[in-house]
Coordinates of C-alpha atoms and ligand atoms in Angstrom, one line a residue:
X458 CA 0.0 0.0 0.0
X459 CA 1.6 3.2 -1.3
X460 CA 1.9 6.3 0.9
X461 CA 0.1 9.2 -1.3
X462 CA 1.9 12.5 -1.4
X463 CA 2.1 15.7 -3.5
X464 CA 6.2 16.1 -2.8
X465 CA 8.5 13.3 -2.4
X466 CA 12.1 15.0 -1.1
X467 CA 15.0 12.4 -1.2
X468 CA 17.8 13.7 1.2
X469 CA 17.4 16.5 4.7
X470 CA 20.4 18.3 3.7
X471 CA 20.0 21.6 3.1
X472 CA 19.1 21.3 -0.6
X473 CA 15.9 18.9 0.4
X474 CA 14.6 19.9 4.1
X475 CA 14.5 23.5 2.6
X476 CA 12.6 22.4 -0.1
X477 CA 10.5 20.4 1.8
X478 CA 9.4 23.5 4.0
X479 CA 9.0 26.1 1.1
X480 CA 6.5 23.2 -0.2
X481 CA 4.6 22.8 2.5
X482 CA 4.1 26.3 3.2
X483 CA 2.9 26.6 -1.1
X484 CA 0.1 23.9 0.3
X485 CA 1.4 21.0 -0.9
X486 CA 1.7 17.6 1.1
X487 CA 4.8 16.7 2.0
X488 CA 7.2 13.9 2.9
X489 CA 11.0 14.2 3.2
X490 CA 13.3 10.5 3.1
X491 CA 16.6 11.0 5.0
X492 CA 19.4 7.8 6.4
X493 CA 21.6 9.7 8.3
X494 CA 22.1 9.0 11.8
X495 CA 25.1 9.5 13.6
X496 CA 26.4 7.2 17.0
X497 CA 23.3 6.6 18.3
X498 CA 21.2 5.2 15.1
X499 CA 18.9 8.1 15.9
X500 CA 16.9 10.0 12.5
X501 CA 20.2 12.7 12.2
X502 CA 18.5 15.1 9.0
X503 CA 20.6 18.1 7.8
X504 CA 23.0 16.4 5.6
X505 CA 26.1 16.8 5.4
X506 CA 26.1 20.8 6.5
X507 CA 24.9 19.8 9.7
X508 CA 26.3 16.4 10.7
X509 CA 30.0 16.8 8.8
X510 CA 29.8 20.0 7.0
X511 CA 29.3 23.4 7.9
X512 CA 27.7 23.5 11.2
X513 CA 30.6 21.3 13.0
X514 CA 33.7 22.7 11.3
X515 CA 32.4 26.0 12.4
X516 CA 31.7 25.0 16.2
X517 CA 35.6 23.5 15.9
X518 CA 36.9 26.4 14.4
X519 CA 35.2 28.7 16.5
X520 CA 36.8 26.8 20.0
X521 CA 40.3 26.2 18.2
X522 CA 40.2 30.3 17.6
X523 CA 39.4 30.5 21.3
X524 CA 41.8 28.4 22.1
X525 CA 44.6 30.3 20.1
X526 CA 43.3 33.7 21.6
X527 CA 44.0 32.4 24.7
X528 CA 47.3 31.2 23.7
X529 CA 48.7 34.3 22.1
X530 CA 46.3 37.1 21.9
X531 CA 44.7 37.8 25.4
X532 CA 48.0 39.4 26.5
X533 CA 47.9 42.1 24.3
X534 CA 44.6 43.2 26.0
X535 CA 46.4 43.2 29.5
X536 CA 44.8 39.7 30.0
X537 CA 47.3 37.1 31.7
X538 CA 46.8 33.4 30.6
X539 CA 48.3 31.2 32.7
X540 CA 48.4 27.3 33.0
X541 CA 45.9 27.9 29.5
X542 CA 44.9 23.9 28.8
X543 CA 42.9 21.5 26.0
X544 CA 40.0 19.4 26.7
X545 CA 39.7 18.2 23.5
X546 CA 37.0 15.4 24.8
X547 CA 34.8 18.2 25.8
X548 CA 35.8 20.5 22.9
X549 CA 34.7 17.8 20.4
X550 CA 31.6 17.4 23.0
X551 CA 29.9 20.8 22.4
X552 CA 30.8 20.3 18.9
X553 CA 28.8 17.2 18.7
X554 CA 26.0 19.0 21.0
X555 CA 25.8 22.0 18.2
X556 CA 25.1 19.4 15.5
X557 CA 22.4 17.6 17.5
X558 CA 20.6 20.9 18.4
X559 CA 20.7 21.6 14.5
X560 CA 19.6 18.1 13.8
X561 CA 16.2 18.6 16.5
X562 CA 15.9 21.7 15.0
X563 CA 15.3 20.1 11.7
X564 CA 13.0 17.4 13.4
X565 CA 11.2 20.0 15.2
X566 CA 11.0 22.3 11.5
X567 CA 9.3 18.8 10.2
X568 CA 6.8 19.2 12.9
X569 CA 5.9 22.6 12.6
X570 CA 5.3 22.2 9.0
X571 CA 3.2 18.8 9.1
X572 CA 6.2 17.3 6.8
X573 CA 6.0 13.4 7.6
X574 CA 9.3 12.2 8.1
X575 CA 10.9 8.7 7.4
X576 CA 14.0 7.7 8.7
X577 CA 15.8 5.2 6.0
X578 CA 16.8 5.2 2.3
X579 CA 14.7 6.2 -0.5
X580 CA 14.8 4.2 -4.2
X581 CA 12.9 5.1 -7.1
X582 CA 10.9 1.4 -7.5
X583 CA 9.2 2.6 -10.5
X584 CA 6.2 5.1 -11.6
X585 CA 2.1 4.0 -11.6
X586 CA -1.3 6.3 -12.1
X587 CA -0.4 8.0 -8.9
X588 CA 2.8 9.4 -9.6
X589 CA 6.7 8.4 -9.0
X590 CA 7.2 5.1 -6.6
X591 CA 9.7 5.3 -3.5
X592 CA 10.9 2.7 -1.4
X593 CA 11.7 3.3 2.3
X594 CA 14.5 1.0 4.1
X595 CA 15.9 1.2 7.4
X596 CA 14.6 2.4 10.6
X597 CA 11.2 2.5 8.6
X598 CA 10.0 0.3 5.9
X599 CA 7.3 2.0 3.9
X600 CA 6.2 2.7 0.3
X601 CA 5.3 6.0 -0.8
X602 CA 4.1 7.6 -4.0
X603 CA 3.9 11.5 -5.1
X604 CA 3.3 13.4 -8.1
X605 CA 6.5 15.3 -7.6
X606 CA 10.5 14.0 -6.4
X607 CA 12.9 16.5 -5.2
X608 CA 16.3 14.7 -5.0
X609 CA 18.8 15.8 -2.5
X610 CA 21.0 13.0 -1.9
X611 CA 24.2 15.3 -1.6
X612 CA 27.7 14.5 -2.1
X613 CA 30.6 12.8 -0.4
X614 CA 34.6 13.0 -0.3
X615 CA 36.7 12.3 -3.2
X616 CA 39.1 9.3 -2.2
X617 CA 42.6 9.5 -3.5
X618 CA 42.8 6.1 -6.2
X619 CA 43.9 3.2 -4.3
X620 CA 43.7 5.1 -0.6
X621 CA 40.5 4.7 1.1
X622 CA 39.2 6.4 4.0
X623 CA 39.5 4.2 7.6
X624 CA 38.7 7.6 9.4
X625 CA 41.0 6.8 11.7
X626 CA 44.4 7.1 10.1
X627 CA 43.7 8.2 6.2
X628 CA 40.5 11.0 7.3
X629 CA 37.8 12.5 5.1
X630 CA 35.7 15.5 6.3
X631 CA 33.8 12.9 8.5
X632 CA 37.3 12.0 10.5
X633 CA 38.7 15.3 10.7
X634 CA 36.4 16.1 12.8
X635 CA 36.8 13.6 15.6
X636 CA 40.4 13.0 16.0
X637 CA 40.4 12.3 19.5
X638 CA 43.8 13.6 20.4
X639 CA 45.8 16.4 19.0
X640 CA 47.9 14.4 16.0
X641 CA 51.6 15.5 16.8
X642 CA 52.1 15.4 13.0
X643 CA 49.1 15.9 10.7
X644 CA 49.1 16.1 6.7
X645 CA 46.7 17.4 4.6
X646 CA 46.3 17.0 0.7
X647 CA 44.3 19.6 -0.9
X648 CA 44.9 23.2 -0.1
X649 CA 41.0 23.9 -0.8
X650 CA 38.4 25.1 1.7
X651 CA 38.8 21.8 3.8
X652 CA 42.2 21.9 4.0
X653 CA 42.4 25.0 4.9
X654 CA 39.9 25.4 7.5
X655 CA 40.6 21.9 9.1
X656 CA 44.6 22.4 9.0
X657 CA 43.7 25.8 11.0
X658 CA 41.7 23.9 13.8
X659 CA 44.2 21.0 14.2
X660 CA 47.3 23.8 13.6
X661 CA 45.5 26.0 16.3
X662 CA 45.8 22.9 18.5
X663 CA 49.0 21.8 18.5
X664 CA 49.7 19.9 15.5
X665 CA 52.6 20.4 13.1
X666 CA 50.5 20.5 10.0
X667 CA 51.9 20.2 6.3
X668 CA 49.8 20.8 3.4
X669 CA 49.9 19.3 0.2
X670 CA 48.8 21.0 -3.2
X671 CA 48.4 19.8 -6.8
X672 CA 48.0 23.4 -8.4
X673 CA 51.0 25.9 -8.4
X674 CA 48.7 28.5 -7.6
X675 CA 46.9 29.4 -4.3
X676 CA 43.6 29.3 -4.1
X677 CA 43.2 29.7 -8.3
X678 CA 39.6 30.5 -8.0
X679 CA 40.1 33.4 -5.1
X680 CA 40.9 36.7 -6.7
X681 CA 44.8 37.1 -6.9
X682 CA 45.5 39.8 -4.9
X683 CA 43.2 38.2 -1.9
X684 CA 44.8 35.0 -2.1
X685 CA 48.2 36.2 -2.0
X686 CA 47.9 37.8 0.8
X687 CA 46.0 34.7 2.2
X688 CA 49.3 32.6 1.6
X689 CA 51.5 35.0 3.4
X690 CA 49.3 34.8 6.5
X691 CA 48.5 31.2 6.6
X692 CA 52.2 30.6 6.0
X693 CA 53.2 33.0 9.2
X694 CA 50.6 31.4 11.0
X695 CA 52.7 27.8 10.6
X696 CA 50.9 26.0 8.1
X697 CA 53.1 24.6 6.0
X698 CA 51.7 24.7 2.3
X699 CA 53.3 23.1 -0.1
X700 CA 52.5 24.2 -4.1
X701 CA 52.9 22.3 -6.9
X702 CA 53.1 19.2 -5.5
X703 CA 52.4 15.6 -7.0
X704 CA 52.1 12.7 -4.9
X705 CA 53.5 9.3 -6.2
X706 CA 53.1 6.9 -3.4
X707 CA 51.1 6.6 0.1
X708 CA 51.8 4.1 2.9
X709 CA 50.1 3.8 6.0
X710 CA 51.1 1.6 8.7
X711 CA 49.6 1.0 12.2
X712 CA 50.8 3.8 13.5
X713 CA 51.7 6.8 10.5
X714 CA 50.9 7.6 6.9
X715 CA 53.8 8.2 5.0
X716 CA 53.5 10.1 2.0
X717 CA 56.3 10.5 -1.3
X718 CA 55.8 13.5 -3.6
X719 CA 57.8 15.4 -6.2
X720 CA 58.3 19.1 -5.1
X721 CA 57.2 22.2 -7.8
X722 CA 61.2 21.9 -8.1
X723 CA 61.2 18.3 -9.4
X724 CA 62.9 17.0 -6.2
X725 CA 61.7 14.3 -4.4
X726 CA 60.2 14.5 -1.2
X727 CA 58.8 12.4 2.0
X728 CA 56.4 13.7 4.4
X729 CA 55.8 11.3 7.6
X730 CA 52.9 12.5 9.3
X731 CA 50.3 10.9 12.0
X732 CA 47.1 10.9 10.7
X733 CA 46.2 12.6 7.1
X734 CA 43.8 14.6 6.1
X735 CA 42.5 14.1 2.3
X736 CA 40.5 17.0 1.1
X737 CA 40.6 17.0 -2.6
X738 CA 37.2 17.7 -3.6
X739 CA 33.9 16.2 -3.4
X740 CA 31.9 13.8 -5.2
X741 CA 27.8 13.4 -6.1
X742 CA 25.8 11.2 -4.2
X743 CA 23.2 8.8 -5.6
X744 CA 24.3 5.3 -4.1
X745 CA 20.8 3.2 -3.4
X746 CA 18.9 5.9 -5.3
X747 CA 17.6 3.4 -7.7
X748 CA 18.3 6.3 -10.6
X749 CA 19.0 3.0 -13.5
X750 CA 15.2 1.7 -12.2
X751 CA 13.2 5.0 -13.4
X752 CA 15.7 6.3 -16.3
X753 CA 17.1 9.2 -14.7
X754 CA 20.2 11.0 -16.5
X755 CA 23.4 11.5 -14.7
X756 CA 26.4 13.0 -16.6
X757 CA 29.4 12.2 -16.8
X758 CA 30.6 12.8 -13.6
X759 CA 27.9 11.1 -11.9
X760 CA 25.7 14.3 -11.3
X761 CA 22.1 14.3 -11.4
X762 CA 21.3 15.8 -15.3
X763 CA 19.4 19.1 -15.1
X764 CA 18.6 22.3 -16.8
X765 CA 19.0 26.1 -15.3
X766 CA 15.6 25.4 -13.2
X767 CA 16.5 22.0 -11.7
X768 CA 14.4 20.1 -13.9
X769 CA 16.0 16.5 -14.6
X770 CA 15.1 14.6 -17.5
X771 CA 12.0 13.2 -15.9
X772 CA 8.8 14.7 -15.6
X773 CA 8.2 15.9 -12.4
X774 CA 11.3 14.8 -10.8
X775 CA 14.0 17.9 -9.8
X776 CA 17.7 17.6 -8.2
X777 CA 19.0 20.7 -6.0
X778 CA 22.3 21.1 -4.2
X779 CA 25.7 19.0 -4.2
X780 CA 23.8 15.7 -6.4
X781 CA 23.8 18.7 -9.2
X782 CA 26.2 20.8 -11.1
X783 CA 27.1 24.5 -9.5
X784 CA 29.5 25.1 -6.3
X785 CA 28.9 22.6 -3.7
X786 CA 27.3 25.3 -0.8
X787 CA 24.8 24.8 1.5
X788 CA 23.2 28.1 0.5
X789 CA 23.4 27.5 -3.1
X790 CA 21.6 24.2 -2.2
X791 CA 18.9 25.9 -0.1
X792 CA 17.9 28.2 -3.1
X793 CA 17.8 25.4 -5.3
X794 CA 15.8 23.9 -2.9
X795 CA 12.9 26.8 -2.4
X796 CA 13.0 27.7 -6.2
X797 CA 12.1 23.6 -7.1
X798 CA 8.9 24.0 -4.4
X799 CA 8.3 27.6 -5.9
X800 CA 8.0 26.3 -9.6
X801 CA 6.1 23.2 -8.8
X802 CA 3.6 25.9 -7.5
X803 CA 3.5 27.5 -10.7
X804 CA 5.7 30.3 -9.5
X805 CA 8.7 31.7 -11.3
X806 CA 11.3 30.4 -8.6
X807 CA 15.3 31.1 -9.4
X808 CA 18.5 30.7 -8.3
X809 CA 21.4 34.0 -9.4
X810 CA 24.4 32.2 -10.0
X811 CA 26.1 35.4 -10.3
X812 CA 25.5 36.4 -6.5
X813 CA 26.7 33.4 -4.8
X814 CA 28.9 34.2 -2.2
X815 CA 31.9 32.1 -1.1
X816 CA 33.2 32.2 2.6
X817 CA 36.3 30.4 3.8
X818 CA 36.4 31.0 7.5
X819 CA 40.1 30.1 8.1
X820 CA 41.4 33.2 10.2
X821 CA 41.6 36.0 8.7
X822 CA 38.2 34.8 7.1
X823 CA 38.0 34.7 3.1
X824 CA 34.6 35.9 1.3
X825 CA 33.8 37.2 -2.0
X826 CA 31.0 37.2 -4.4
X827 CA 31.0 37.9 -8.2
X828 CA 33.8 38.1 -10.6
X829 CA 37.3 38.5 -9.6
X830 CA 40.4 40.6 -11.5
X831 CA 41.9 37.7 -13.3
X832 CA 38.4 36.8 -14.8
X833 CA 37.6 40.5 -15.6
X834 CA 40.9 40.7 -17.5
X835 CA 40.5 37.9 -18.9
X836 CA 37.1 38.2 -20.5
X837 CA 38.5 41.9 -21.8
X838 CA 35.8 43.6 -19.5
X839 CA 37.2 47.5 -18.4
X840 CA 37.2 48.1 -14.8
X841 CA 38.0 50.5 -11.9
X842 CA 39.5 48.5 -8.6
X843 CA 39.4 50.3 -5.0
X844 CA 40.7 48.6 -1.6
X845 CA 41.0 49.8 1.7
X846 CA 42.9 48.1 4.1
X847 CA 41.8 46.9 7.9
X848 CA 44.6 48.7 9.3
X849 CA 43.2 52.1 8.9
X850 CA 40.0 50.9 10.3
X851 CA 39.3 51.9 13.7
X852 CA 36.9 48.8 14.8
X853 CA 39.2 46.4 13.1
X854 CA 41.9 48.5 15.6
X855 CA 40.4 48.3 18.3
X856 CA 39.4 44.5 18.2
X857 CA 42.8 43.9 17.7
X858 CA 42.7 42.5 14.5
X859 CA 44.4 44.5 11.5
X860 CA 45.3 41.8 8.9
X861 CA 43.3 42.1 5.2
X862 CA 41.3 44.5 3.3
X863 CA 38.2 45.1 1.2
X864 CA 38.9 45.6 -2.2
X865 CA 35.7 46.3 -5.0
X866 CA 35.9 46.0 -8.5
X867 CA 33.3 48.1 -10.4
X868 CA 32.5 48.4 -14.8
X869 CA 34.9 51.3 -15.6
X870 CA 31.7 53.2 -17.5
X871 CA 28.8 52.1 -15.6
X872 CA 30.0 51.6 -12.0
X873 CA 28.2 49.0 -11.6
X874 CA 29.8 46.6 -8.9
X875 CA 31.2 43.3 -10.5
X876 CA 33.2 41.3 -7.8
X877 CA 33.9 42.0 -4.0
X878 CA 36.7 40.7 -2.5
X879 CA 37.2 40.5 1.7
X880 CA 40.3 39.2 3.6
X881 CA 39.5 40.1 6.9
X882 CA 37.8 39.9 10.5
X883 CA 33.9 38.8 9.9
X884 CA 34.4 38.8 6.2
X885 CA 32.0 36.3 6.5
X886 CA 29.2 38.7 7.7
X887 CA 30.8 42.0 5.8
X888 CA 29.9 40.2 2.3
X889 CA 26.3 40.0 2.6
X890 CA 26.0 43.9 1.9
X891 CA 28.0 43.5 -1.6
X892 CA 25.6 40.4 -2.3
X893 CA 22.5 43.0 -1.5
X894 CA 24.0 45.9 -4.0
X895 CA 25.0 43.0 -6.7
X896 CA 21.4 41.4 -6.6
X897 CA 20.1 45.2 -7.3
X898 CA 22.5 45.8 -9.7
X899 CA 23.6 48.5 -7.7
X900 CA 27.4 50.6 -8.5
X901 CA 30.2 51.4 -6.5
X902 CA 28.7 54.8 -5.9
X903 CA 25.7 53.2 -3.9
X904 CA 27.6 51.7 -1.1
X905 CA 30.3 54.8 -0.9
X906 CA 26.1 57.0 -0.4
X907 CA 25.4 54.5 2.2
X908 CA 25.9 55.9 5.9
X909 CA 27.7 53.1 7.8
X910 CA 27.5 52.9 11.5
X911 CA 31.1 54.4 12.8
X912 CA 33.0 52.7 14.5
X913 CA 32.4 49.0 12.3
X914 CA 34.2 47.0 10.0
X915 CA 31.4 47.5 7.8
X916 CA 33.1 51.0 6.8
X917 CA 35.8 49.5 5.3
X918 CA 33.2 48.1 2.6
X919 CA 32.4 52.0 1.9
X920 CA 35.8 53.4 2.0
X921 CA 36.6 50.4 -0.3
X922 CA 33.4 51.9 -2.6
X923 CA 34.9 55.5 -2.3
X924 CA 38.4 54.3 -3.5
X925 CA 36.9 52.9 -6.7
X926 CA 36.3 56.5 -7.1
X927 CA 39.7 57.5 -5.9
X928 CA 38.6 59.5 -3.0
X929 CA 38.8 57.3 0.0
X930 CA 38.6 59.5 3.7
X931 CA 40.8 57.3 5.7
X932 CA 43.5 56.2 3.5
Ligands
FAD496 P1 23.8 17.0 1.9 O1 23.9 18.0 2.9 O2 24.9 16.1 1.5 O3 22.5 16.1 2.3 C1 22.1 15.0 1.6 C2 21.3 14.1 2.5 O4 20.7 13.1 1.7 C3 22.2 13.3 3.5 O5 21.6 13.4 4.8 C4 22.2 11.9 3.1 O6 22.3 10.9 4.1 C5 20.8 11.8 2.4 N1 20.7 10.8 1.4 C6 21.5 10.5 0.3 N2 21.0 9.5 -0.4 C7 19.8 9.2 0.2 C8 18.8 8.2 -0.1 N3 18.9 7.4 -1.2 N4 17.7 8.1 0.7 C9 17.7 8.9 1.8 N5 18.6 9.8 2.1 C10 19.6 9.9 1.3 N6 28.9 24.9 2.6 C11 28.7 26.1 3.0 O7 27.9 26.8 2.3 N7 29.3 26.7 4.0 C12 30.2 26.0 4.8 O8 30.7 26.6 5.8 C13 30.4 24.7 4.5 N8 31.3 24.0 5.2 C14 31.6 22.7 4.8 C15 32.5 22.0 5.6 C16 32.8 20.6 5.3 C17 33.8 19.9 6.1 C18 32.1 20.0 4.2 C19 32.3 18.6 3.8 C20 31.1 20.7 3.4 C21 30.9 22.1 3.8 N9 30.0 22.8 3.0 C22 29.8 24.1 3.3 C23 29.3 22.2 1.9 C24 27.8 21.9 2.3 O9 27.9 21.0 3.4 C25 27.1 21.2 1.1 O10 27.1 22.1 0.0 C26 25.6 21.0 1.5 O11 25.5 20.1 2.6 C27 24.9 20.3 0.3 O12 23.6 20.2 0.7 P2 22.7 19.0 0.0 O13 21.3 19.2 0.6 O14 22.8 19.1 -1.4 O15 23.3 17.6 0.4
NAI497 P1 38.2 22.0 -3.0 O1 37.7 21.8 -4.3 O2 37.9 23.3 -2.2 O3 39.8 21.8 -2.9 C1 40.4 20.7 -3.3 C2 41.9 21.0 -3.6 O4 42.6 19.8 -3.7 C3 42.1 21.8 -4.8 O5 42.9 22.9 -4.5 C4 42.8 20.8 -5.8 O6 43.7 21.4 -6.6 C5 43.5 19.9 -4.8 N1 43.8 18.6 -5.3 C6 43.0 17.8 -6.0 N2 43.6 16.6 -6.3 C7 44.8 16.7 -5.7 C8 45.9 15.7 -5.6 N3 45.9 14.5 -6.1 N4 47.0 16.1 -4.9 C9 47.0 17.4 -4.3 N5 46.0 18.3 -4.3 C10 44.9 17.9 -5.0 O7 37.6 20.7 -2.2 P2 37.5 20.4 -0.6 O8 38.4 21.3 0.2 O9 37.6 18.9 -0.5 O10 36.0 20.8 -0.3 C11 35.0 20.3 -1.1 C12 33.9 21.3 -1.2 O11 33.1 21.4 0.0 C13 34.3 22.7 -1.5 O12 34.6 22.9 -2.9 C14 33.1 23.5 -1.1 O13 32.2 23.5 -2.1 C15 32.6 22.7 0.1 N6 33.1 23.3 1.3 C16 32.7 24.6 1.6 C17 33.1 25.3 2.7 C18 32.7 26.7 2.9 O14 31.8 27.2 2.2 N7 33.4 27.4 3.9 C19 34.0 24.6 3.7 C20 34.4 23.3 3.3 C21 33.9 22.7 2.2

């Protein structure tokens, strides 16, 4: 006996419980399908952001900064640390708390919006009268049946060929997260966003960390002048970063990985390190999905087949987040997610892929939205550049961190703001005003009108803005 519904949503990541709610409140009757559980076998939905993603790096990040403050930065501000010590048990403990709130907040989200949950893995079983066919397994065996499938199964990490994660020596995102004592050596391969924000916790720790990097450029996507600076920090900071660097064999033993590479120089090299990290990209999830049973399209790559509104090659049937092509980001998924429900409602949902923002929220944090310099030149477009640097900012001063700048790039003719770029304290939360002025279209000239509160970091967005115009105040 089928289970009738109007919405199917494969997946409680962010991509599919925020699809699930946007659909619910358009009137629609909804179920959402999610197997994660974490140690205790308990429903676990939020995906990968809030299990092993975003939510926990953050909570780790946020106590390894702590820790580091304590370490080296409280005495500045006449504040005497002495005897300063790790609990990593409990450290790892509120971390593991933060995800759980997240995941009952999800349950309790379900609730509020009469979504009927079912704890297990979802498989197209085939299509009838009623609409697409989904099998349940796991913690609940049911069949269900809707008119409309959202799939939002996600992605996982990238294994390195012939070295497969044990998460307890050769670690994914999943085992980076739960090393349960401070490795004395720790290598990471891939100088991306996981590398980089996961070396920072464990460096912030204690470890020795050593990172390992295909690409002789930093950070290739980042605008240039951004990650440069970005490369001098991390470096002072003592993460080593190695560029250009091609790894020819791995060997792990009981007790250390040991790793030899060819240097950007050609030399050879051997890195002997505790545990390793291997962050080298991601991969799209649709293991048990049953896509080969109903006919639906994945590319090449393994990604779920759609056009600019999510549509697959089904009828009725839609993919949002990491399963489909676009940058694998929670909030990128969570658009997808409410523009799916708003179409299926006859609305005109979409997603701007042109006012995405990125954050990397190593310290100083990394966020920038739009194009950068080395695409403008490189698509011939004519631009005007300003930046303004933390150091003459008097918040960034007085919090006692000066490192980084704001830099804007604006259309030479129209002013019209094409890229911002932040290296900085709160970068993070500073970017959300250049992702308002992009989304209106709005120019340089808009944000240098705007009157900023004084004394915030937020000013150095509209000195930034004023330099495009060459007329900064404070620099
Ligand atoms: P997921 O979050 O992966 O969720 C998919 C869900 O579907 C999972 O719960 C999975 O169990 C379930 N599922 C899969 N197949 C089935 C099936 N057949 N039946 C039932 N359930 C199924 N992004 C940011 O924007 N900001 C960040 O700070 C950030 N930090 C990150 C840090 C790390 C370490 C990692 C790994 C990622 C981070 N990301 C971040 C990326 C972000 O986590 C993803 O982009 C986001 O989770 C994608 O959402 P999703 O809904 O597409 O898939
Ligand atoms: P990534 O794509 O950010 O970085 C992978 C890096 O590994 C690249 O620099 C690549 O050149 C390098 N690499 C690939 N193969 C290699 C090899 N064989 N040897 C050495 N280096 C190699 O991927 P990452 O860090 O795994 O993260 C995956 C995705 O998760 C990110 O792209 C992002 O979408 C998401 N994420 C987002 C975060 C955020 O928004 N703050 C935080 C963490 C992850």
């Amino acid at each position: 006996m089928f289970k009738q519904f109007d919405l199917v949503v494969i997946g409680a990541g962010p991509g599919g419980y925020i699809a699930a709610i946007r659909a619910s409140q358009l009137g629609m009757k909804v179920a959402c399908v999610d197997a994660w559980q974490n140690g205790d076998g308990k429903p676990a939905p939020g995906g990968t952001c809030t299990n092993v993603g975003c939510i926990p790096s953050k909570a780790l990040l946020q106590s390894s900064e702590h820790f580091d403050q304590a370490n080296h930065h409280f005495a500045e501000h006449g504040i005497e640390c002495k005897g300063v010590s790790l609990k990593l048990d409990r450290m790892l403990g509120r971390k593991n708390d933060v995800v759980k709130q997240n995941n009952d907040g999800i349950l309790y989200l379900f609730k509020k919006n009469k979504i009927a949950f079912f704890h297990g893995k979802g498989s197209f079983v085939g299509k009838s009268a009623e609409g697409w066919q989904i099998k349940v397994s796991g913690t609940t065996e049911e069949d269900l049946s809707a008119k409309h499938v959202v799939v939002a199964t996600g992605s996982s990490a990238r294994a390195l060929p012939g070295l497969e994660f044990d998460e307890k020596q050769v670690l994914s995102n999943d085992g980076a997260l739960n090393i349960g004592a401070v490795p004395k050596r720790l290598g990471v391969i891939g100088a991306g966003v996981i590398g980089l924000e996961m070396g920072s916790v464990w460096r912030r720790l204690g470890a020795e960390v050593t990172v390992l990097e295909a690409m002789p450029e930093f950070l290739a996507a980042v605008d240039q002048t951004i990650a440069k600076e970005a490369f001098k920090i991390f470096q002072k900071q003592g993460l080593k970063i190695n560029m250009g660097a091609k790894i020819s064999d791995i060997n792990r033993t009981a007790r250390q990985v040991s790793i030899d590479w060819i240097d950007a120089a050609g030399q050879e090299q051997k890195l002997v390190v505790d545990k390793l990290i291997v962050s080298i990209g991601r991969v799209p999830y649709t293991g048990g999905l049953g896509a080969e049973v109903v006919g639906l399209k994945l590319d090449e790559r393994g990604f779920v087949l759609v056009d600019d509104h999510c549509k697959t090659n089904l009828e009725n049937i839609w993919a949002v987040g990491d399963v489909v092509r676009g940058p694998m980001l929670a909030h990128k998924a969570e658009e997808e997610g409410v523009s799916v429900a708003e179409r299926m409602a006859g609305q005109q949902g979409h997603v701007n892929f042109n006012t995405i923002p990125w954050v990397i929220y190593t310290s100083p944090e990394i966020a920038w939205v739009g194009q950068n310099e080395q695409e403008l030149k490189a698509a011939g477009t004519a631009y005007k550049s300003g930046s303004f640097p933390f150091l003459a900012n008097g918040r960034a001063r007085a919090l006692g961190d000066t490192t980084g700048m704001v830099k804007i790039l604006a259309h030479a003719q129209t002013d019209e703001v094409l890229g911002v770029h932040v290296i900085g304290p709160m970068a993070s939360e500073l970017i959300a005003e250049a992702v308002t002025i992009m989304e209106f279209r709005g120019a340089a000239e808009d944000i240098a009108r705007i009157c900023h509160a004084h004394p915030t970091l937020s000013e150095a967005m509209k000195e930034a803005a004023l330099a495009v115009d060459k007329r900064a105040l404070n620099f």
